[in-house]
PDB file of C-alpha atoms in Angstrom:
ATOM      1  CA  MET A   1      46.936   8.601  -7.658  1.00 79.00           C
ATOM      2  CA  THR A   2      47.381   6.731 -11.132  1.00 93.00           C
ATOM      3  CA  PRO A   3      44.287   7.167 -13.431  1.00 93.00           C
ATOM      4  CA  PHE A   4      43.765   3.496 -13.209  1.00 94.00           C
ATOM      5  CA  VAL A   5      43.133   3.572  -9.388  1.00 95.00           C
ATOM      6  CA  VAL A   6      41.789   6.793  -9.372  1.00 95.00           C
ATOM      7  CA  ALA A   7      38.449   5.301 -12.106  1.00 96.00           C
ATOM      8  CA  ILE A   8      38.002   2.555 -10.118  1.00 96.00           C
ATOM      9  CA  LEU A   9      37.777   4.510  -7.300  1.00 96.00           C
ATOM     10  CA  LEU A  10      34.724   6.005  -9.006  1.00 97.00           C
ATOM     11  CA  TYR A  11      32.818   3.437 -10.090  1.00 97.00           C
ATOM     12  CA  LEU A  12      32.414   1.818  -6.368  1.00 97.00           C
ATOM     13  CA  ILE A  13      31.721   5.669  -5.711  1.00 98.00           C
ATOM     14  CA  ALA A  14      28.560   5.511  -8.607  1.00 98.00           C
ATOM     15  CA  MET A  15      27.930   1.449  -7.427  1.00 98.00           C
ATOM     16  CA  ILE A  16      27.362   2.056  -3.639  1.00 98.00           C
ATOM     17  CA  ALA A  17      25.267   5.436  -5.215  1.00 98.00           C
ATOM     18  CA  PHE A  18      23.347   3.296  -7.823  1.00 98.00           C
ATOM     19  CA  ILE A  19      22.997   0.786  -5.156  1.00 98.00           C
ATOM     20  CA  LEU A  20      21.949   3.370  -2.701  1.00 98.00           C
ATOM     21  CA  GLY A  21      19.534   5.360  -5.440  1.00 98.00           C
ATOM     22  CA  THR A  22      18.014   1.482  -6.031  1.00 98.00           C
ATOM     23  CA  VAL A  23      16.997   0.764  -2.341  1.00 98.00           C
ATOM     24  CA  TRP A  24      15.999   4.239  -1.798  1.00 98.00           C
ATOM     25  CA  MET A  25      13.583   4.054  -4.683  1.00 98.00           C
ATOM     26  CA  ILE A  26      12.560   0.571  -3.802  1.00 97.00           C
ATOM     27  CA  ARG A  27      11.183   0.887  -0.116  1.00 96.00           C
ATOM     28  CA  THR A  28       9.283   4.667  -1.761  1.00 96.00           C
ATOM     29  CA  LEU A  29       7.279   2.358  -4.215  1.00 96.00           C
ATOM     30  CA  VAL A  30       6.529  -0.623  -1.748  1.00 93.00           C
ATOM     31  CA  ASN A  31       5.464   2.796   0.928  1.00 93.00           C
ATOM     32  CA  HIS A  32       3.496   3.970  -1.827  1.00 92.00           C
ATOM     33  CA  THR A  33       2.033   0.758  -2.849  1.00 89.00           C
ATOM     34  CA  VAL A  34       1.576  -1.877   0.224  1.00 91.00           C
ATOM     35  CA  GLY A  35       1.751   0.962   2.615  1.00 91.00           C
ATOM     36  CA  ARG A  36      -0.607   2.450   1.375  1.00 91.00           C
ATOM     37  CA  LYS A  37      -2.812  -0.145   1.398  1.00 91.00           C
ATOM     38  CA  HIS A  38      -2.752  -0.585   4.696  1.00 91.00           C
ATOM     39  CA  ARG A  39      -2.986   3.073   6.810  1.00 92.00           C
ATOM     40  CA  ILE A  40      -6.374   2.476   4.680  1.00 92.00           C
ATOM     41  CA  LEU A  41      -7.479  -0.843   6.170  1.00 91.00           C
ATOM     42  CA  GLU A  42      -6.534   1.090   9.650  1.00 91.00           C
ATOM     43  CA  HIS A  43      -8.937   3.605   8.781  1.00 91.00           C
ATOM     44  CA  ILE A  44     -11.438   1.545   8.176  1.00 90.00           C
ATOM     45  CA  THR A  45     -11.184  -0.480  11.571  1.00 87.00           C
ATOM     46  CA  GLU A  46      -9.947   2.050  13.862  1.00 89.00           C
ATOM     47  CA  THR A  47     -12.879   4.764  12.656  1.00 89.00           C
ATOM     48  CA  GLY A  48     -15.601   2.518  10.615  1.00 84.00           C
ATOM     49  CA  ASN A  49     -15.740   5.360   7.864  1.00 84.00           C
ATOM     50  CA  LEU A  50     -14.360   5.316   4.197  1.00 86.00           C
ATOM     51  CA  PRO A  51     -10.976   7.539   4.161  1.00 87.00           C
ATOM     52  CA  GLU A  52     -12.371  11.234   3.131  1.00 85.00           C
ATOM     53  CA  GLU A  53     -10.681  11.033  -0.032  1.00 82.00           C
ATOM     54  CA  TRP A  54     -12.849   8.207  -1.824  1.00 81.00           C
ATOM     55  CA  LEU A  55     -15.866  10.117  -0.093  1.00 77.00           C
ATOM     56  CA  ASN A  56     -14.608  13.271  -2.759  1.00 77.00           C
ATOM     57  CA  GLU A  57     -15.499  10.598  -5.234  1.00 66.00           C
ATOM     58  CA  GLY A  58     -18.865  10.914  -4.388  1.00 65.00           C
ATOM     59  CA  ARG A  59     -21.261   7.931  -2.400  1.00 59.00           C
ATOM     60  CA  ASP A  60     -22.345   5.814  -4.246  1.00 62.00           C
ATOM     61  CA  SER A  61     -19.109   5.921  -6.574  1.00 76.00           C
ATOM     62  CA  VAL A  62     -18.308   3.186  -8.843  1.00 82.00           C
ATOM     63  CA  ARG A  63     -15.142   4.094  -8.379  1.00 83.00           C
ATOM     64  CA  VAL A  64     -15.394   3.619  -4.614  1.00 85.00           C
ATOM     65  CA  LYS A  65     -16.770   0.732  -5.058  1.00 86.00           C
ATOM     66  CA  LYS A  66     -13.586  -0.667  -7.442  1.00 88.00           C
ATOM     67  CA  LYS A  67     -11.472   0.557  -4.757  1.00 88.00           C
ATOM     68  CA  LEU A  68     -13.610  -1.225  -2.025  1.00 90.00           C
ATOM     69  CA  ASN A  69     -13.806  -4.646  -3.215  1.00 92.00           C
ATOM     70  CA  LYS A  70      -9.381  -4.628  -4.563  1.00 93.00           C
ATOM     71  CA  LEU A  71      -9.156  -3.688  -0.942  1.00 93.00           C
ATOM     72  CA  MET A  72     -11.025  -6.586  -0.040  1.00 93.00           C
ATOM     73  CA  GLU A  73      -9.628  -9.112  -2.337  1.00 94.00           C
ATOM     74  CA  TYR A  74      -5.263  -7.492  -1.349  1.00 93.00           C
ATOM     75  CA  ALA A  75      -7.461  -8.488   2.504  1.00 91.00           C
ATOM     76  CA  ARG A  76      -8.239 -12.128   1.443  1.00 92.00           C
ATOM     77  CA  LYS A  77      -4.312 -12.811  -0.129  1.00 90.00           C
ATOM     78  CA  THR A  78      -2.116 -10.847   1.385  1.00 89.00           C
ATOM     79  CA  ARG A  79       0.588 -12.085   3.975  1.00 88.00           C
ATOM     80  CA  PHE A  80       0.679  -8.844   5.844  1.00 86.00           C
ATOM     81  CA  VAL A  81      -2.087  -9.735   8.276  1.00 84.00           C
ATOM     82  CA  ASP A  82      -1.456 -10.703  11.857  1.00 83.00           C
ATOM     83  CA  SER A  83      -4.176 -14.097  11.511  1.00 88.00           C
ATOM     84  CA  GLU A  84      -7.306 -14.438  10.478  1.00 91.00           C
ATOM     85  CA  GLU A  85      -8.929 -13.661  13.245  1.00 91.00           C
ATOM     86  CA  THR A  86      -7.775 -10.258  12.147  1.00 88.00           C
ATOM     87  CA  ARG A  87      -7.649 -11.482   8.819  1.00 90.00           C
ATOM     88  CA  ALA A  88     -11.569 -12.551   9.139  1.00 92.00           C
ATOM     89  CA  LEU A  89     -12.347  -8.448  10.884  1.00 89.00           C
ATOM     90  CA  LEU A  90     -10.891  -7.078   8.622  1.00 90.00           C
ATOM     91  CA  LEU A  91     -13.723  -8.451   5.647  1.00 92.00           C
ATOM     92  CA  SER A  92     -16.255  -7.730   8.185  1.00 92.00           C
ATOM     93  CA  LYS A  93     -15.019  -4.046   8.724  1.00 91.00           C
ATOM     94  CA  LEU A  94     -14.408  -3.936   4.607  1.00 91.00           C
ATOM     95  CA  GLU A  95     -18.421  -5.459   3.841  1.00 91.00           C
ATOM     96  CA  LYS A  96     -19.719  -2.803   5.857  1.00 89.00           C
ATOM     97  CA  ALA A  97     -17.583  -0.499   4.815  1.00 86.00           C
ATOM     98  CA  LYS A  98     -19.561  -1.873   0.858  1.00 85.00           C
ATOM     99  CA  VAL A  99     -22.799  -2.090   2.496  1.00 84.00           C
ATOM    100  CA  GLN A 100     -22.771   1.269   3.892  1.00 80.00           C
ATOM    101  CA  VAL A 101     -21.653   2.135   0.258  1.00 78.00           C
ATOM    102  CA  GLU A 102     -24.323   0.867  -1.657  1.00 75.00           C
ATOM    103  CA  GLU A 103     -26.980   2.087   0.637  1.00 69.00           C
TER     104      GLU A 103
END
């Protein structure tokens, strides 16, 4: 093989590795941000309780209230909620959790 063909093959291998690495990184980031929020939302709607990792910070923690407010804002704006009825259910469950934290 000529050096030119070897250079082209190395370039193609490098580009494929770069694309696969980028896809893996994007999937990981999306799973960490969006997936985590949806797992927390699912936990709150199923159990009515806050996640254990939040409770370790203390029930009346300002941090917990801030996280709940951010989660409520996300639930209001996201397009990943099935319907408006589901959105209303999510928000009511989050509101109940917020009242529990404030008590």
